[in-house]
Amino acid sequence: MFKLPDLPYAYDALQPAISAETMRLHHDKHHAKYVQTTNQLCQAEGLDPGSLEALIASSRQPSRRKLFNNAAQAWNHAFFWSCMSPRGGALRGDLADAIDQAFGGPDGLKQKFAAEGEGHFGSGWVWLLAGPEGLKIQTTHDGDNFVGVDGEVPLLTCDLWEHAYYVDYRNERGKYLGAWFDAVIDWEFASHQLATARGGSAPWRYPAPDGEAMRRTA
Ligand code: FE2
């Protein structure tokens, strides 16, 4: 069974950018439901995946869309919580250099990241990725992500689903993205991901499933 990871901070830690009400609803209801449905689908199919990453990579075909959507959303939300921190952290070192090169600096990154996220039609995610040609920004629809996609390592993501911002910002997605960028990004996490992309350390992974529990209930 995959477990719902605890938030790495208190529900109210990201206020005022993101309210405790949003965090409680987002983590305890939305994220929990994706994890629960992933486990139910695995049990129904008799699957015993060794990792959520392996499950996502093996379920990208259209016939397994429901499993992919739920597994990817379980992964995306856990990654999203890790991209944020009340302490923030400084943008420096290799990541600052790469952002200078790709976007002309943090202001350029913010402008493009917020514009891409605000302009994305419907639900999805906006990502800062490290690829073979440097950093880039890309959006994905619904639960789609870059797990198992060669050469693309996510450094940051921001949730574009309305449940992520409607309580705090109503329909103003651009305002939410601006506040998110300014106040809650964990730059140390993003730096770690960049080091991963360059082969220096282990990538972020979803907590391993409890195999015994999954086998008992399969
Ligand atoms: Fe979400």
PDB file of C-alpha atoms and ligand atoms in Angstrom:
ATOM      1  CA  MET A   1       0.000   0.000   0.000  1.00  0.00           C
ATOM      2  CA  PHE A   2       1.191   3.455  -0.825  1.00  0.00           C
ATOM      3  CA  LYS A   3       0.901   5.807   2.097  1.00  0.00           C
ATOM      4  CA  LEU A   4      -0.141   9.426   2.093  1.00  0.00           C
ATOM      5  CA  PRO A   5       3.061  11.240   3.132  1.00  0.00           C
ATOM      6  CA  ASP A   6       2.684  13.747   5.928  1.00  0.00           C
ATOM      7  CA  LEU A   7       3.134  17.363   5.005  1.00  0.00           C
ATOM      8  CA  PRO A   8       6.741  18.356   5.764  1.00  0.00           C
ATOM      9  CA  TYR A   9       5.436  21.397   7.725  1.00  0.00           C
ATOM     10  CA  ALA A  10       2.335  22.527   9.594  1.00  0.00           C
ATOM     11  CA  TYR A  11      -0.896  23.288   7.753  1.00  0.00           C
ATOM     12  CA  ASP A  12      -0.529  26.991   8.510  1.00  0.00           C
ATOM     13  CA  ALA A  13       3.211  27.204   7.744  1.00  0.00           C
ATOM     14  CA  LEU A  14       2.787  28.691   4.259  1.00  0.00           C
ATOM     15  CA  GLN A  15       0.393  31.467   5.255  1.00  0.00           C
ATOM     16  CA  PRO A  16      -0.396  34.016   3.986  1.00  0.00           C
ATOM     17  CA  ALA A  17       0.515  32.735   0.513  1.00  0.00           C
ATOM     18  CA  ILE A  18      -1.462  29.519   1.060  1.00  0.00           C
ATOM     19  CA  SER A  19      -3.994  29.249   3.871  1.00  0.00           C
ATOM     20  CA  ALA A  20      -4.238  26.420   6.378  1.00  0.00           C
ATOM     21  CA  GLU A  21      -7.743  25.759   5.049  1.00  0.00           C
ATOM     22  CA  THR A  22      -6.398  25.167   1.544  1.00  0.00           C
ATOM     23  CA  MET A  23      -3.553  22.984   2.773  1.00  0.00           C
ATOM     24  CA  ARG A  24      -5.854  20.867   4.926  1.00  0.00           C
ATOM     25  CA  LEU A  25      -8.324  20.348   2.094  1.00  0.00           C
ATOM     26  CA  HIS A  26      -5.629  19.822  -0.518  1.00  0.00           C
ATOM     27  CA  HIS A  27      -3.558  17.306   1.441  1.00  0.00           C
ATOM     28  CA  ASP A  28      -6.135  15.524   3.581  1.00  0.00           C
ATOM     29  CA  LYS A  29      -8.872  15.260   0.951  1.00  0.00           C
ATOM     30  CA  HIS A  30      -7.528  15.636  -2.584  1.00  0.00           C
ATOM     31  CA  HIS A  31      -4.085  14.069  -2.194  1.00  0.00           C
ATOM     32  CA  ALA A  32      -5.435  11.377   0.130  1.00  0.00           C
ATOM     33  CA  LYS A  33      -8.067  10.414  -2.431  1.00  0.00           C
ATOM     34  CA  TYR A  34      -5.487   9.968  -5.212  1.00  0.00           C
ATOM     35  CA  VAL A  35      -3.409   7.694  -2.968  1.00  0.00           C
ATOM     36  CA  GLN A  36      -6.468   5.733  -1.866  1.00  0.00           C
ATOM     37  CA  THR A  37      -7.691   5.227  -5.449  1.00  0.00           C
ATOM     38  CA  THR A  38      -4.209   4.175  -6.595  1.00  0.00           C
ATOM     39  CA  ASN A  39      -4.150   1.506  -3.888  1.00  0.00           C
ATOM     40  CA  GLN A  40      -7.661   0.328  -4.762  1.00  0.00           C
ATOM     41  CA  LEU A  41      -6.781   0.000  -8.447  1.00  0.00           C
ATOM     42  CA  CYS A  42      -3.556  -1.870  -7.632  1.00  0.00           C
ATOM     43  CA  GLN A  43      -5.487  -4.271  -5.438  1.00  0.00           C
ATOM     44  CA  ALA A  44      -8.171  -4.792  -8.087  1.00  0.00           C
ATOM     45  CA  GLU A  45      -5.511  -5.627 -10.670  1.00  0.00           C
ATOM     46  CA  GLY A  46      -3.387  -7.706  -8.295  1.00  0.00           C
ATOM     47  CA  LEU A  47      -0.425  -5.384  -8.783  1.00  0.00           C
ATOM     48  CA  ASP A  48       2.423  -5.220  -6.293  1.00  0.00           C
ATOM     49  CA  PRO A  49       4.556  -2.343  -7.595  1.00  0.00           C
ATOM     50  CA  GLY A  50       7.936  -1.808  -6.059  1.00  0.00           C
ATOM     51  CA  SER A  51       7.644   1.942  -6.344  1.00  0.00           C
ATOM     52  CA  LEU A  52       5.196   4.614  -7.423  1.00  0.00           C
ATOM     53  CA  GLU A  53       7.691   5.673 -10.083  1.00  0.00           C
ATOM     54  CA  ALA A  54       7.646   2.167 -11.602  1.00  0.00           C
ATOM     55  CA  LEU A  55       3.850   2.073 -11.489  1.00  0.00           C
ATOM     56  CA  ILE A  56       3.565   5.442 -13.268  1.00  0.00           C
ATOM     57  CA  ALA A  57       6.134   4.529 -15.917  1.00  0.00           C
ATOM     58  CA  SER A  58       4.325   1.255 -16.666  1.00  0.00           C
ATOM     59  CA  SER A  59       0.827   2.737 -16.874  1.00  0.00           C
ATOM     60  CA  ARG A  60       1.231   5.504 -19.448  1.00  0.00           C
ATOM     61  CA  GLN A  61      -0.731   3.699 -22.164  1.00  0.00           C
ATOM     62  CA  PRO A  62      -4.318   4.951 -22.778  1.00  0.00           C
ATOM     63  CA  SER A  63      -5.909   1.703 -21.587  1.00  0.00           C
ATOM     64  CA  ARG A  64      -4.545   2.303 -18.071  1.00  0.00           C
ATOM     65  CA  ARG A  65      -5.444   5.970 -17.908  1.00  0.00           C
ATOM     66  CA  LYS A  66      -7.350   5.825 -14.613  1.00  0.00           C
ATOM     67  CA  LEU A  67      -4.469   4.123 -12.831  1.00  0.00           C
ATOM     68  CA  PHE A  68      -1.954   6.496 -14.414  1.00  0.00           C
ATOM     69  CA  ASN A  69      -3.962   9.610 -13.499  1.00  0.00           C
ATOM     70  CA  ASN A  70      -4.316   8.642  -9.852  1.00  0.00           C
ATOM     71  CA  ALA A  71      -0.758   7.355  -9.415  1.00  0.00           C
ATOM     72  CA  ALA A  72       0.679  10.434 -11.131  1.00  0.00           C
ATOM     73  CA  GLN A  73      -1.454  12.753  -9.027  1.00  0.00           C
ATOM     74  CA  ALA A  74      -0.295  10.959  -5.861  1.00  0.00           C
ATOM     75  CA  TRP A  75       3.311  11.548  -6.981  1.00  0.00           C
ATOM     76  CA  ASN A  76       2.781  15.131  -8.164  1.00  0.00           C
ATOM     77  CA  HIS A  77       1.262  16.267  -4.879  1.00  0.00           C
ATOM     78  CA  ALA A  78       4.014  14.743  -2.730  1.00  0.00           C
ATOM     79  CA  PHE A  79       6.597  16.385  -4.982  1.00  0.00           C
ATOM     80  CA  PHE A  80       4.671  19.671  -4.796  1.00  0.00           C
ATOM     81  CA  TRP A  81       4.730  19.659  -0.965  1.00  0.00           C
ATOM     82  CA  SER A  82       8.506  19.176  -1.159  1.00  0.00           C
ATOM     83  CA  CYS A  83       8.894  22.139  -3.507  1.00  0.00           C
ATOM     84  CA  MET A  84       7.581  24.427  -0.772  1.00  0.00           C
ATOM     85  CA  SER A  85       8.918  25.468   2.599  1.00  0.00           C
ATOM     86  CA  PRO A  86       8.190  28.194   5.136  1.00  0.00           C
ATOM     87  CA  ARG A  87      11.927  28.868   5.384  1.00  0.00           C
ATOM     88  CA  GLY A  88      12.248  29.537   1.658  1.00  0.00           C
ATOM     89  CA  GLY A  89      15.980  29.268   1.331  1.00  0.00           C
ATOM     90  CA  ALA A  90      18.232  31.292  -0.901  1.00  0.00           C
ATOM     91  CA  LEU A  91      18.580  30.931  -4.647  1.00  0.00           C
ATOM     92  CA  ARG A  92      22.318  30.518  -5.214  1.00  0.00           C
ATOM     93  CA  GLY A  93      25.086  28.420  -6.700  1.00  0.00           C
ATOM     94  CA  ASP A  94      24.601  26.252  -9.783  1.00  0.00           C
ATOM     95  CA  LEU A  95      20.838  26.766  -9.816  1.00  0.00           C
ATOM     96  CA  ALA A  96      21.175  30.561  -9.790  1.00  0.00           C
ATOM     97  CA  ASP A  97      23.695  30.299 -12.646  1.00  0.00           C
ATOM     98  CA  ALA A  98      21.408  28.022 -14.669  1.00  0.00           C
ATOM     99  CA  ILE A  99      18.453  30.382 -14.137  1.00  0.00           C
ATOM    100  CA  ASP A 100      20.566  33.336 -15.237  1.00  0.00           C
ATOM    101  CA  GLN A 101      21.535  31.466 -18.379  1.00  0.00           C
ATOM    102  CA  ALA A 102      18.040  30.267 -19.284  1.00  0.00           C
ATOM    103  CA  PHE A 103      15.856  33.170 -18.167  1.00  0.00           C
ATOM    104  CA  GLY A 104      18.182  36.105 -17.536  1.00  0.00           C
ATOM    105  CA  GLY A 105      17.685  35.788 -13.769  1.00  0.00           C
ATOM    106  CA  PRO A 106      14.975  35.015 -11.202  1.00  0.00           C
ATOM    107  CA  ASP A 107      12.669  37.805 -12.394  1.00  0.00           C
ATOM    108  CA  GLY A 108      12.698  36.366 -15.906  1.00  0.00           C
ATOM    109  CA  LEU A 109      11.980  32.906 -14.531  1.00  0.00           C
ATOM    110  CA  LYS A 110       9.095  34.218 -12.430  1.00  0.00           C
ATOM    111  CA  GLN A 111       7.569  36.077 -15.351  1.00  0.00           C
ATOM    112  CA  LYS A 112       7.691  33.063 -17.675  1.00  0.00           C
ATOM    113  CA  PHE A 113       6.655  30.541 -15.014  1.00  0.00           C
ATOM    114  CA  ALA A 114       3.622  32.624 -13.985  1.00  0.00           C
ATOM    115  CA  ALA A 115       2.657  33.413 -17.592  1.00  0.00           C
ATOM    116  CA  GLU A 116       2.817  29.751 -18.631  1.00  0.00           C
ATOM    117  CA  GLY A 117       0.861  28.674 -15.569  1.00  0.00           C
ATOM    118  CA  GLU A 118      -1.784  31.358 -15.910  1.00  0.00           C
ATOM    119  CA  GLY A 119      -2.164  30.695 -19.632  1.00  0.00           C
ATOM    120  CA  HIS A 120      -2.536  26.940 -19.252  1.00  0.00           C
ATOM    121  CA  PHE A 121      -6.071  25.951 -20.219  1.00  0.00           C
ATOM    122  CA  GLY A 122      -7.792  23.795 -17.623  1.00  0.00           C
ATOM    123  CA  SER A 123      -6.263  21.695 -14.873  1.00  0.00           C
ATOM    124  CA  GLY A 124      -2.648  20.640 -14.750  1.00  0.00           C
ATOM    125  CA  TRP A 125       0.799  21.564 -13.525  1.00  0.00           C
ATOM    126  CA  VAL A 126       3.550  24.023 -14.435  1.00  0.00           C
ATOM    127  CA  TRP A 127       7.089  22.650 -14.153  1.00  0.00           C
ATOM    128  CA  LEU A 128      10.626  23.960 -14.074  1.00  0.00           C
ATOM    129  CA  LEU A 129      12.645  21.201 -15.733  1.00  0.00           C
ATOM    130  CA  ALA A 130      16.318  20.453 -16.187  1.00  0.00           C
ATOM    131  CA  GLY A 131      16.981  18.770 -19.507  1.00  0.00           C
ATOM    132  CA  PRO A 132      19.879  18.156 -21.852  1.00  0.00           C
ATOM    133  CA  GLU A 133      19.678  21.721 -23.172  1.00  0.00           C
ATOM    134  CA  GLY A 134      19.378  23.474 -19.831  1.00  0.00           C
ATOM    135  CA  LEU A 135      16.385  24.689 -17.874  1.00  0.00           C
ATOM    136  CA  LYS A 136      12.934  25.104 -19.352  1.00  0.00           C
ATOM    137  CA  ILE A 137       9.326  25.628 -18.289  1.00  0.00           C
ATOM    138  CA  GLN A 138       6.561  23.337 -19.430  1.00  0.00           C
ATOM    139  CA  THR A 139       2.945  22.713 -18.440  1.00  0.00           C
ATOM    140  CA  THR A 140       1.139  19.364 -18.381  1.00  0.00           C
ATOM    141  CA  HIS A 141      -2.551  18.557 -18.424  1.00  0.00           C
ATOM    142  CA  ASP A 142      -4.451  16.828 -15.632  1.00  0.00           C
ATOM    143  CA  GLY A 143      -2.043  14.473 -13.811  1.00  0.00           C
ATOM    144  CA  ASP A 144       0.615  14.147 -16.470  1.00  0.00           C
ATOM    145  CA  ASN A 145       4.217  14.465 -15.324  1.00  0.00           C
ATOM    146  CA  PHE A 146       7.793  13.568 -16.266  1.00  0.00           C
ATOM    147  CA  VAL A 147       8.247  10.409 -14.217  1.00  0.00           C
ATOM    148  CA  GLY A 148      10.013   7.868 -16.414  1.00  0.00           C
ATOM    149  CA  VAL A 149      10.591  10.434 -19.169  1.00  0.00           C
ATOM    150  CA  ASP A 150      14.261  10.282 -20.135  1.00  0.00           C
ATOM    151  CA  GLY A 151      16.290  13.429 -19.800  1.00  0.00           C
ATOM    152  CA  GLU A 152      13.711  15.567 -17.991  1.00  0.00           C
ATOM    153  CA  VAL A 153      14.206  16.136 -14.273  1.00  0.00           C
ATOM    154  CA  PRO A 154      11.671  18.348 -12.482  1.00  0.00           C
ATOM    155  CA  LEU A 155      13.180  20.968 -10.201  1.00  0.00           C
ATOM    156  CA  LEU A 156       9.891  22.592  -9.169  1.00  0.00           C
ATOM    157  CA  THR A 157       6.193  22.285  -9.859  1.00  0.00           C
ATOM    158  CA  CYS A 158       3.116  24.302  -9.011  1.00  0.00           C
ATOM    159  CA  ASP A 159      -0.409  22.879  -8.954  1.00  0.00           C
ATOM    160  CA  LEU A 160      -2.763  24.598 -11.433  1.00  0.00           C
ATOM    161  CA  TRP A 161      -5.918  22.754 -10.397  1.00  0.00           C
ATOM    162  CA  GLU A 162      -8.539  25.110  -8.964  1.00  0.00           C
ATOM    163  CA  HIS A 163      -8.546  23.194  -5.666  1.00  0.00           C
ATOM    164  CA  ALA A 164      -5.010  24.521  -5.133  1.00  0.00           C
ATOM    165  CA  TYR A 165      -6.003  28.187  -5.072  1.00  0.00           C
ATOM    166  CA  TYR A 166      -9.742  28.785  -5.268  1.00  0.00           C
ATOM    167  CA  VAL A 167     -10.288  29.149  -1.498  1.00  0.00           C
ATOM    168  CA  ASP A 168      -7.557  31.798  -1.250  1.00  0.00           C
ATOM    169  CA  TYR A 169      -7.542  33.501  -4.646  1.00  0.00           C
ATOM    170  CA  ARG A 170     -10.889  32.558  -6.268  1.00  0.00           C
ATOM    171  CA  ASN A 171     -10.341  32.667 -10.021  1.00  0.00           C
ATOM    172  CA  GLU A 172      -7.102  34.681  -9.899  1.00  0.00           C
ATOM    173  CA  ARG A 173      -4.595  32.015 -10.852  1.00  0.00           C
ATOM    174  CA  GLY A 174      -1.975  34.588 -11.799  1.00  0.00           C
ATOM    175  CA  LYS A 175      -2.105  36.169  -8.340  1.00  0.00           C
ATOM    176  CA  TYR A 176      -1.704  32.725  -6.748  1.00  0.00           C
ATOM    177  CA  LEU A 177       1.280  31.921  -8.959  1.00  0.00           C
ATOM    178  CA  GLY A 178       2.959  35.227  -8.127  1.00  0.00           C
ATOM    179  CA  ALA A 179       2.517  34.718  -4.384  1.00  0.00           C
ATOM    180  CA  TRP A 180       3.655  31.108  -4.669  1.00  0.00           C
ATOM    181  CA  PHE A 181       6.807  32.109  -6.499  1.00  0.00           C
ATOM    182  CA  ASP A 182       7.658  34.947  -4.120  1.00  0.00           C
ATOM    183  CA  ALA A 183       6.922  33.308  -0.780  1.00  0.00           C
ATOM    184  CA  VAL A 184       7.025  29.532  -0.590  1.00  0.00           C
ATOM    185  CA  ILE A 185       9.527  27.988  -3.019  1.00  0.00           C
ATOM    186  CA  ASP A 186      12.161  25.800  -1.385  1.00  0.00           C
ATOM    187  CA  TRP A 187      15.202  26.717  -3.468  1.00  0.00           C
ATOM    188  CA  GLU A 188      17.386  24.234  -1.621  1.00  0.00           C
ATOM    189  CA  PHE A 189      15.096  21.437  -2.788  1.00  0.00           C
ATOM    190  CA  ALA A 190      15.262  22.712  -6.366  1.00  0.00           C
ATOM    191  CA  SER A 191      19.061  22.887  -6.120  1.00  0.00           C
ATOM    192  CA  HIS A 192      19.163  19.292  -4.937  1.00  0.00           C
ATOM    193  CA  GLN A 193      17.059  18.253  -7.904  1.00  0.00           C
ATOM    194  CA  LEU A 194      19.420  20.068 -10.265  1.00  0.00           C
ATOM    195  CA  ALA A 195      22.370  18.212  -8.741  1.00  0.00           C
ATOM    196  CA  THR A 196      20.425  15.017  -9.402  1.00  0.00           C
ATOM    197  CA  ALA A 197      19.910  16.016 -13.019  1.00  0.00           C
ATOM    198  CA  ARG A 198      23.636  16.498 -13.367  1.00  0.00           C
ATOM    199  CA  GLY A 199      24.352  13.120 -11.824  1.00  0.00           C
ATOM    200  CA  GLY A 200      25.557  14.200  -8.433  1.00  0.00           C
ATOM    201  CA  SER A 201      22.994  12.773  -6.024  1.00  0.00           C
ATOM    202  CA  ALA A 202      19.865  10.669  -5.641  1.00  0.00           C
ATOM    203  CA  PRO A 203      16.602  12.046  -7.084  1.00  0.00           C
ATOM    204  CA  TRP A 204      13.480  12.750  -5.088  1.00  0.00           C
ATOM    205  CA  ARG A 205      11.293   9.672  -4.886  1.00  0.00           C
ATOM    206  CA  TYR A 206       7.872   8.939  -3.461  1.00  0.00           C
ATOM    207  CA  PRO A 207       8.042   6.920  -0.214  1.00  0.00           C
ATOM    208  CA  ALA A 208       8.266   3.198  -0.963  1.00  0.00           C
ATOM    209  CA  PRO A 209       5.052   1.198  -0.551  1.00  0.00           C
ATOM    210  CA  ASP A 210       4.408  -1.125   2.322  1.00  0.00           C
ATOM    211  CA  GLY A 211       4.791  -4.345   0.317  1.00  0.00           C
ATOM    212  CA  GLU A 212       3.565  -6.666   3.041  1.00  0.00           C
ATOM    213  CA  ALA A 213       0.347  -4.730   3.482  1.00  0.00           C
ATOM    214  CA  MET A 214      -0.205  -4.617  -0.278  1.00  0.00           C
ATOM    215  CA  ARG A 215       0.305  -8.377  -0.606  1.00  0.00           C
ATOM    216  CA  ARG A 216      -2.018  -9.087   2.334  1.00  0.00           C
ATOM    217  CA  THR A 217      -4.833  -7.101   0.800  1.00  0.00           C
ATOM    218  CA  ALA A 218      -4.230  -7.954  -2.873  1.00  0.00           C
TER     219      ALA A 218
HETATM  220 FE   FE2 B   1      -3.843  19.489  -6.238  1.00  0.00          FE
END
